[in-house]
């Protein structure tokens, strides 16, 4: 079963605009990761934020984490047509395994 | 360097056939994971290896699913007597993580095998 839910399920924006995706999860986590998936490149790791961090940046990506609300957001600034893809958040399950539990994903379409 | 590779990329099977899906992880990666991704959904965990030891197989949906990694490198996911509900993309991932439970290391995913059961 999925750990989290992503919101919105689908998002369509114009090139140059910012895109914000949200992720909610259910249990305590060690860290949360964001992945991108498109047909050309498969599932690609974007960024990892640990439970003791509140915000992290990587290029045009900004991730926030609020462990009290069990939620995270991914902001993509100055979007490009090449950013068109599905975006997933994934949380680690903790314990003795390192498995990831993925959300349901947000389908982002960036119109040129 | 080379990433995670999987073969075949596409597999069509008739219901009842057995299939074997192969994963070549990144060289030196200790941890290997299999996930199943249904259409329009996020990947769901199937099983996890640390070297050759299968430490977690809690996600395998039935006893028709079997995975192995005998030499701690290449892994094979086998599905016996395939059913239509087995149709999905099967993703393999590897990570360098040396110590389970410390906190998830970045997992690098292969392109997946799309299995269609007719």
PDB file of C-alpha atoms in Angstrom:
ATOM      1  CA  UNK A   1       0.000   0.000   0.000  1.00  0.00           C
ATOM      2  CA  UNK A   2       1.132   3.543  -0.672  1.00  0.00           C
ATOM      3  CA  UNK A   3       2.525   5.548   2.218  1.00  0.00           C
ATOM      4  CA  UNK A   4       1.673   8.944   0.938  1.00  0.00           C
ATOM      5  CA  UNK A   5      -0.531  10.931  -1.270  1.00  0.00           C
ATOM      6  CA  UNK A   6       0.488  13.654  -3.615  1.00  0.00           C
ATOM      7  CA  UNK A   7      -1.419  16.725  -4.464  1.00  0.00           C
ATOM      8  CA  UNK A   8      -2.348  17.700  -7.069  1.00  0.00           C
ATOM      9  CA  UNK A   9      -2.678  14.508  -9.080  1.00  0.00           C
ATOM     10  CA  UNK A  10      -2.034  16.504 -12.243  1.00  0.00           C
ATOM     11  CA  UNK A  11      -0.674  19.968 -12.931  1.00  0.00           C
ATOM     12  CA  UNK A  12      -0.362  21.886 -16.188  1.00  0.00           C
ATOM     13  CA  UNK A  13       1.651  25.103 -16.383  1.00  0.00           C
ATOM     14  CA  UNK A  14       3.420  27.296 -18.931  1.00  0.00           C
ATOM     15  CA  UNK A  15       7.153  27.298 -19.406  1.00  0.00           C
ATOM     16  CA  UNK A  16       8.803  29.743 -17.035  1.00  0.00           C
ATOM     17  CA  UNK A  17       6.181  29.369 -14.316  1.00  0.00           C
ATOM     18  CA  UNK A  18       6.814  27.720 -10.974  1.00  0.00           C
ATOM     19  CA  UNK A  19       5.329  24.337 -10.080  1.00  0.00           C
ATOM     20  CA  UNK A  20       4.525  23.226  -6.547  1.00  0.00           C
ATOM     21  CA  UNK A  21       3.697  19.665  -5.578  1.00  0.00           C
ATOM     22  CA  UNK A  22       2.757  18.447  -2.132  1.00  0.00           C
ATOM     23  CA  UNK A  23       3.172  15.115  -0.433  1.00  0.00           C
ATOM     24  CA  UNK A  24       1.610  13.813   2.749  1.00  0.00           C
ATOM     25  CA  UNK A  25       2.641  10.650   4.543  1.00  0.00           C
ATOM     26  CA  UNK A  26       1.386   8.616   7.440  1.00  0.00           C
ATOM     27  CA  UNK A  27       4.181   7.380   9.707  1.00  0.00           C
ATOM     28  CA  UNK A  28       7.394   8.684  11.219  1.00  0.00           C
ATOM     29  CA  UNK A  29      10.271   8.804   8.788  1.00  0.00           C
ATOM     30  CA  UNK A  30      14.061   8.982   8.691  1.00  0.00           C
ATOM     31  CA  UNK A  31      14.068  10.928   5.457  1.00  0.00           C
ATOM     32  CA  UNK A  32      11.973  11.770   2.435  1.00  0.00           C
ATOM     33  CA  UNK A  33      13.077  11.705  -1.181  1.00  0.00           C
ATOM     34  CA  UNK A  34      11.660  13.068  -4.404  1.00  0.00           C
ATOM     35  CA  UNK A  35      11.931  11.197  -7.696  1.00  0.00           C
ATOM     36  CA  UNK A  36      11.040  12.087 -11.264  1.00  0.00           C
ATOM     37  CA  UNK A  37       9.831   9.558 -13.798  1.00  0.00           C
ATOM     38  CA  UNK A  38       9.377   9.905 -17.509  1.00  0.00           C
ATOM     39  CA  UNK A  39       9.391   7.403 -20.303  1.00  0.00           C
ATOM     40  CA  UNK A  40      12.772   8.479 -21.538  1.00  0.00           C
ATOM     41  CA  UNK A  41      14.846   8.164 -18.393  1.00  0.00           C
ATOM     42  CA  UNK A  42      12.962   5.984 -15.947  1.00  0.00           C
ATOM     43  CA  UNK A  43      12.892   6.875 -12.245  1.00  0.00           C
ATOM     44  CA  UNK A  44      15.518   9.473 -11.349  1.00  0.00           C
ATOM     45  CA  UNK A  45      16.453  10.611  -7.852  1.00  0.00           C
ATOM     46  CA  UNK A  46      16.112  14.365  -7.394  1.00  0.00           C
ATOM     47  CA  UNK A  47      16.710  15.241  -3.766  1.00  0.00           C
ATOM     48  CA  UNK A  48      16.756  13.759  -0.272  1.00  0.00           C
ATOM     49  CA  UNK A  49      15.771  15.647   2.872  1.00  0.00           C
ATOM     50  CA  UNK A  50      16.392  14.196   6.322  1.00  0.00           C
ATOM     51  CA  UNK A  51      13.871  14.337   9.133  1.00  0.00           C
ATOM     52  CA  UNK A  52      15.911  16.915  11.025  1.00  0.00           C
ATOM     53  CA  UNK A  53      16.018  19.267   8.043  1.00  0.00           C
ATOM     54  CA  UNK A  54      13.294  21.737   7.143  1.00  0.00           C
ATOM     55  CA  UNK A  55      14.362  22.956   3.723  1.00  0.00           C
ATOM     56  CA  UNK A  56      16.782  21.950   1.028  1.00  0.00           C
ATOM     57  CA  UNK A  57      17.762  23.375  -2.353  1.00  0.00           C
ATOM     58  CA  UNK A  58      19.247  21.820  -5.450  1.00  0.00           C
ATOM     59  CA  UNK A  59      19.443  23.970  -8.557  1.00  0.00           C
ATOM     60  CA  UNK A  60      15.882  24.934  -9.488  1.00  0.00           C
ATOM     61  CA  UNK A  61      14.439  22.574  -6.886  1.00  0.00           C
ATOM     62  CA  UNK A  62      13.369  23.532  -3.381  1.00  0.00           C
ATOM     63  CA  UNK A  63      12.047  20.959  -0.948  1.00  0.00           C
ATOM     64  CA  UNK A  64      10.460  21.609   2.417  1.00  0.00           C
ATOM     65  CA  UNK A  65       9.610  19.130   5.129  1.00  0.00           C
ATOM     66  CA  UNK A  66       7.202  19.584   8.029  1.00  0.00           C
ATOM     67  CA  UNK A  67       7.378  16.508  10.223  1.00  0.00           C
ATOM     68  CA  UNK A  68       4.691  17.820  12.581  1.00  0.00           C
ATOM     69  CA  UNK A  69       2.234  17.851   9.689  1.00  0.00           C
ATOM     70  CA  UNK A  70       3.786  14.822   7.983  1.00  0.00           C
ATOM     71  CA  UNK A  71       4.037  16.716   4.738  1.00  0.00           C
ATOM     72  CA  UNK A  72       6.575  17.863   2.180  1.00  0.00           C
ATOM     73  CA  UNK A  73       6.516  20.117  -0.836  1.00  0.00           C
ATOM     74  CA  UNK A  74       8.598  20.248  -3.995  1.00  0.00           C
ATOM     75  CA  UNK A  75       8.933  23.562  -5.804  1.00  0.00           C
ATOM     76  CA  UNK A  76      10.356  23.700  -9.308  1.00  0.00           C
ATOM     77  CA  UNK A  77      11.193  27.238 -10.341  1.00  0.00           C
ATOM     78  CA  UNK A  78      11.360  28.597 -13.890  1.00  0.00           C
ATOM     79  CA  UNK A  79       9.951  25.388 -15.320  1.00  0.00           C
ATOM     80  CA  UNK A  80      10.996  24.017 -18.695  1.00  0.00           C
ATOM     81  CA  UNK A  81       9.271  21.699 -21.140  1.00  0.00           C
ATOM     82  CA  UNK A  82      11.852  19.064 -20.189  1.00  0.00           C
ATOM     83  CA  UNK A  83      10.470  19.066 -16.630  1.00  0.00           C
ATOM     84  CA  UNK A  84       7.342  17.326 -17.932  1.00  0.00           C
ATOM     85  CA  UNK A  85       7.187  14.071 -15.987  1.00  0.00           C
ATOM     86  CA  UNK A  86       5.585  12.344 -13.006  1.00  0.00           C
ATOM     87  CA  UNK A  87       6.981  13.309  -9.627  1.00  0.00           C
ATOM     88  CA  UNK A  88       6.912  10.988  -6.633  1.00  0.00           C
ATOM     89  CA  UNK A  89       7.776  11.438  -3.014  1.00  0.00           C
ATOM     90  CA  UNK A  90       9.172   8.430  -1.199  1.00  0.00           C
ATOM     91  CA  UNK A  91       9.754   7.812   2.476  1.00  0.00           C
ATOM     92  CA  UNK A  92      11.942   5.243   4.125  1.00  0.00           C
ATOM     93  CA  UNK A  93      10.197   2.706   6.275  1.00  0.00           C
ATOM     94  CA  UNK A  94      12.713   2.824   9.089  1.00  0.00           C
ATOM     95  CA  UNK A  95      13.490  -0.293  11.069  1.00  0.00           C
ATOM     96  CA  UNK A  96      15.816  -2.935   9.720  1.00  0.00           C
ATOM     97  CA  UNK A  97      15.137  -2.379   6.048  1.00  0.00           C
ATOM     98  CA  UNK A  98      15.852   0.470   3.695  1.00  0.00           C
ATOM     99  CA  UNK A  99      12.821   0.095   1.487  1.00  0.00           C
ATOM    100  CA  UNK A 100      11.125   3.159   0.072  1.00  0.00           C
ATOM    101  CA  UNK A 101       7.404   3.726   0.221  1.00  0.00           C
ATOM    102  CA  UNK A 102       6.195   5.873  -2.648  1.00  0.00           C
ATOM    103  CA  UNK A 103       3.324   8.281  -2.951  1.00  0.00           C
ATOM    104  CA  UNK A 104       0.791   8.242  -5.753  1.00  0.00           C
ATOM    105  CA  UNK A 105       2.588  10.843  -7.840  1.00  0.00           C
ATOM    106  CA  UNK A 106       1.881  14.170  -9.517  1.00  0.00           C
ATOM    107  CA  UNK A 107       1.809  14.346 -13.289  1.00  0.00           C
ATOM    108  CA  UNK A 108       3.359  17.665 -14.349  1.00  0.00           C
ATOM    109  CA  UNK A 109       2.911  18.991 -17.880  1.00  0.00           C
ATOM    110  CA  UNK A 110       4.930  22.072 -18.850  1.00  0.00           C
ATOM    111  CA  UNK A 111       3.598  23.693 -21.988  1.00  0.00           C
ATOM    112  CA  UNK A 112       6.179  25.399 -24.237  1.00  0.00           C
TER     113      UNK A 112
ATOM    114  CA  UNK B   1      29.733   4.808 -15.007  1.00  0.00           C
ATOM    115  CA  UNK B   2      27.099   2.238 -15.877  1.00  0.00           C
ATOM    116  CA  UNK B   3      23.798   2.466 -14.102  1.00  0.00           C
ATOM    117  CA  UNK B   4      21.356  -0.241 -13.122  1.00  0.00           C
ATOM    118  CA  UNK B   5      20.340  -2.345 -16.088  1.00  0.00           C
ATOM    119  CA  UNK B   6      17.382  -4.644 -16.470  1.00  0.00           C
ATOM    120  CA  UNK B   7      16.405  -7.217 -19.045  1.00  0.00           C
ATOM    121  CA  UNK B   8      14.276  -7.788 -20.888  1.00  0.00           C
ATOM    122  CA  UNK B   9      12.807  -4.299 -21.209  1.00  0.00           C
ATOM    123  CA  UNK B  10       9.498  -5.743 -22.390  1.00  0.00           C
ATOM    124  CA  UNK B  11       8.007  -9.152 -21.809  1.00  0.00           C
ATOM    125  CA  UNK B  12       4.707 -10.543 -23.024  1.00  0.00           C
ATOM    126  CA  UNK B  13       3.598 -13.770 -21.413  1.00  0.00           C
ATOM    127  CA  UNK B  14       0.564 -15.942 -21.755  1.00  0.00           C
ATOM    128  CA  UNK B  15      -1.345 -16.554 -18.565  1.00  0.00           C
ATOM    129  CA  UNK B  16       0.171 -19.494 -16.766  1.00  0.00           C
ATOM    130  CA  UNK B  17       3.683 -19.066 -18.132  1.00  0.00           C
ATOM    131  CA  UNK B  18       6.726 -18.570 -15.922  1.00  0.00           C
ATOM    132  CA  UNK B  19       8.892 -15.492 -16.412  1.00  0.00           C
ATOM    133  CA  UNK B  20      12.328 -14.435 -15.174  1.00  0.00           C
ATOM    134  CA  UNK B  21      13.386 -10.815 -14.940  1.00  0.00           C
ATOM    135  CA  UNK B  22      17.028  -9.863 -14.553  1.00  0.00           C
ATOM    136  CA  UNK B  23      18.658  -6.962 -12.755  1.00  0.00           C
ATOM    137  CA  UNK B  24      22.309  -5.899 -12.943  1.00  0.00           C
ATOM    138  CA  UNK B  25      22.948  -3.405 -10.133  1.00  0.00           C
ATOM    139  CA  UNK B  26      25.644  -0.788 -10.039  1.00  0.00           C
ATOM    140  CA  UNK B  27      28.953  -2.460  -9.329  1.00  0.00           C
ATOM    141  CA  UNK B  28      29.786  -2.459  -5.629  1.00  0.00           C
ATOM    142  CA  UNK B  29      26.282  -1.647  -4.460  1.00  0.00           C
ATOM    143  CA  UNK B  30      25.414  -3.745  -1.452  1.00  0.00           C
ATOM    144  CA  UNK B  31      21.667  -3.224  -1.392  1.00  0.00           C
ATOM    145  CA  UNK B  32      19.247  -4.314  -4.106  1.00  0.00           C
ATOM    146  CA  UNK B  33      15.510  -3.750  -4.228  1.00  0.00           C
ATOM    147  CA  UNK B  34      12.650  -4.898  -6.425  1.00  0.00           C
ATOM    148  CA  UNK B  35       9.514  -2.791  -6.851  1.00  0.00           C
ATOM    149  CA  UNK B  36       6.299  -3.307  -8.784  1.00  0.00           C
ATOM    150  CA  UNK B  37       4.615  -0.360 -10.468  1.00  0.00           C
ATOM    151  CA  UNK B  38       1.073  -0.659 -11.741  1.00  0.00           C
ATOM    152  CA  UNK B  39      -0.166   1.757 -14.373  1.00  0.00           C
ATOM    153  CA  UNK B  40      -0.797   5.202 -12.916  1.00  0.00           C
ATOM    154  CA  UNK B  41       0.547   4.279  -9.480  1.00  0.00           C
ATOM    155  CA  UNK B  42       3.769   4.765  -7.570  1.00  0.00           C
ATOM    156  CA  UNK B  43       6.213   1.881  -7.219  1.00  0.00           C
ATOM    157  CA  UNK B  44       5.468  -0.630  -4.464  1.00  0.00           C
ATOM    158  CA  UNK B  45       8.161  -2.529  -2.605  1.00  0.00           C
ATOM    159  CA  UNK B  46       8.530  -6.246  -3.271  1.00  0.00           C
ATOM    160  CA  UNK B  47      11.786  -7.436  -1.745  1.00  0.00           C
ATOM    161  CA  UNK B  48      15.226  -6.351  -0.518  1.00  0.00           C
ATOM    162  CA  UNK B  49      18.682  -7.948  -0.572  1.00  0.00           C
ATOM    163  CA  UNK B  50      21.796  -7.005   1.298  1.00  0.00           C
ATOM    164  CA  UNK B  51      24.538  -8.746  -0.638  1.00  0.00           C
ATOM    165  CA  UNK B  52      23.176 -12.265  -1.194  1.00  0.00           C
ATOM    166  CA  UNK B  53      20.893 -12.245   1.845  1.00  0.00           C
ATOM    167  CA  UNK B  54      17.213 -11.606   1.251  1.00  0.00           C
ATOM    168  CA  UNK B  55      16.384  -9.564   4.330  1.00  0.00           C
ATOM    169  CA  UNK B  56      12.849  -8.514   3.500  1.00  0.00           C
ATOM    170  CA  UNK B  57      10.367 -10.184   1.211  1.00  0.00           C
ATOM    171  CA  UNK B  58       7.264  -8.800   2.836  1.00  0.00           C
ATOM    172  CA  UNK B  59       6.078  -7.131  -0.365  1.00  0.00           C
ATOM    173  CA  UNK B  60       5.963 -10.224  -2.542  1.00  0.00           C
ATOM    174  CA  UNK B  61       2.260 -10.583  -3.376  1.00  0.00           C
ATOM    175  CA  UNK B  62       2.125 -14.370  -3.439  1.00  0.00           C
ATOM    176  CA  UNK B  63       4.228 -17.504  -3.311  1.00  0.00           C
ATOM    177  CA  UNK B  64       4.338 -17.387  -7.114  1.00  0.00           C
ATOM    178  CA  UNK B  65       6.930 -14.624  -6.773  1.00  0.00           C
ATOM    179  CA  UNK B  66      10.493 -15.577  -6.000  1.00  0.00           C
ATOM    180  CA  UNK B  67      13.690 -13.529  -6.032  1.00  0.00           C
ATOM    181  CA  UNK B  68      17.316 -14.482  -5.679  1.00  0.00           C
ATOM    182  CA  UNK B  69      20.753 -12.876  -5.690  1.00  0.00           C
ATOM    183  CA  UNK B  70      23.061 -15.860  -5.256  1.00  0.00           C
ATOM    184  CA  UNK B  71      26.419 -14.117  -5.586  1.00  0.00           C
ATOM    185  CA  UNK B  72      25.449 -10.759  -4.190  1.00  0.00           C
ATOM    186  CA  UNK B  73      25.424  -9.021  -7.556  1.00  0.00           C
ATOM    187  CA  UNK B  74      22.942  -9.902 -10.314  1.00  0.00           C
ATOM    188  CA  UNK B  75      19.405 -10.590  -9.155  1.00  0.00           C
ATOM    189  CA  UNK B  76      16.535 -12.439 -10.775  1.00  0.00           C
ATOM    190  CA  UNK B  77      12.852 -12.008 -10.038  1.00  0.00           C
ATOM    191  CA  UNK B  78      10.835 -15.045 -11.074  1.00  0.00           C
ATOM    192  CA  UNK B  79       7.097 -15.162 -11.389  1.00  0.00           C
ATOM    193  CA  UNK B  80       5.518 -18.574 -11.761  1.00  0.00           C
ATOM    194  CA  UNK B  81       2.152 -19.260 -13.398  1.00  0.00           C
ATOM    195  CA  UNK B  82       1.675 -15.627 -14.342  1.00  0.00           C
ATOM    196  CA  UNK B  83      -1.739 -14.043 -13.961  1.00  0.00           C
ATOM    197  CA  UNK B  84      -3.196 -10.962 -15.632  1.00  0.00           C
ATOM    198  CA  UNK B  85      -2.919  -8.997 -12.385  1.00  0.00           C
ATOM    199  CA  UNK B  86       0.848  -9.473 -12.549  1.00  0.00           C
ATOM    200  CA  UNK B  87       0.961  -7.069 -15.505  1.00  0.00           C
ATOM    201  CA  UNK B  88       3.067  -4.115 -14.351  1.00  0.00           C
ATOM    202  CA  UNK B  89       6.475  -2.530 -14.642  1.00  0.00           C
ATOM    203  CA  UNK B  90       9.033  -4.254 -12.433  1.00  0.00           C
ATOM    204  CA  UNK B  91      11.742  -1.909 -11.228  1.00  0.00           C
ATOM    205  CA  UNK B  92      15.076  -2.814  -9.738  1.00  0.00           C
ATOM    206  CA  UNK B  93      17.109  -0.384  -7.646  1.00  0.00           C
ATOM    207  CA  UNK B  94      20.474  -0.554  -5.957  1.00  0.00           C
ATOM    208  CA  UNK B  95      22.195   1.521  -3.316  1.00  0.00           C
ATOM    209  CA  UNK B  96      25.544   1.656  -1.668  1.00  0.00           C
ATOM    210  CA  UNK B  97      24.029   1.419   1.817  1.00  0.00           C
ATOM    211  CA  UNK B  98      26.304  -0.639   3.986  1.00  0.00           C
ATOM    212  CA  UNK B  99      24.240  -0.811   7.129  1.00  0.00           C
ATOM    213  CA  UNK B 100      20.508  -1.472   7.095  1.00  0.00           C
ATOM    214  CA  UNK B 101      18.395   0.588   9.407  1.00  0.00           C
ATOM    215  CA  UNK B 102      20.741   3.564   9.493  1.00  0.00           C
ATOM    216  CA  UNK B 103      18.604   5.527   7.130  1.00  0.00           C
ATOM    217  CA  UNK B 104      17.872   5.134   3.502  1.00  0.00           C
ATOM    218  CA  UNK B 105      20.678   5.794   1.086  1.00  0.00           C
ATOM    219  CA  UNK B 106      19.906   7.077  -2.396  1.00  0.00           C
ATOM    220  CA  UNK B 107      18.480   4.299  -4.536  1.00  0.00           C
ATOM    221  CA  UNK B 108      19.346   4.222  -8.217  1.00  0.00           C
ATOM    222  CA  UNK B 109      16.692   2.715 -10.414  1.00  0.00           C
ATOM    223  CA  UNK B 110      16.917   0.717 -13.601  1.00  0.00           C
ATOM    224  CA  UNK B 111      14.644   1.370 -16.595  1.00  0.00           C
ATOM    225  CA  UNK B 112      12.292  -1.419 -15.581  1.00  0.00           C
ATOM    226  CA  UNK B 113      10.772  -4.438 -17.287  1.00  0.00           C
ATOM    227  CA  UNK B 114       7.246  -3.961 -18.568  1.00  0.00           C
ATOM    228  CA  UNK B 115       5.430  -7.266 -18.159  1.00  0.00           C
ATOM    229  CA  UNK B 116       2.170  -7.846 -19.973  1.00  0.00           C
ATOM    230  CA  UNK B 117       0.263 -11.023 -19.217  1.00  0.00           C
ATOM    231  CA  UNK B 118      -2.347 -11.932 -21.793  1.00  0.00           C
TER     232      UNK B 118
END
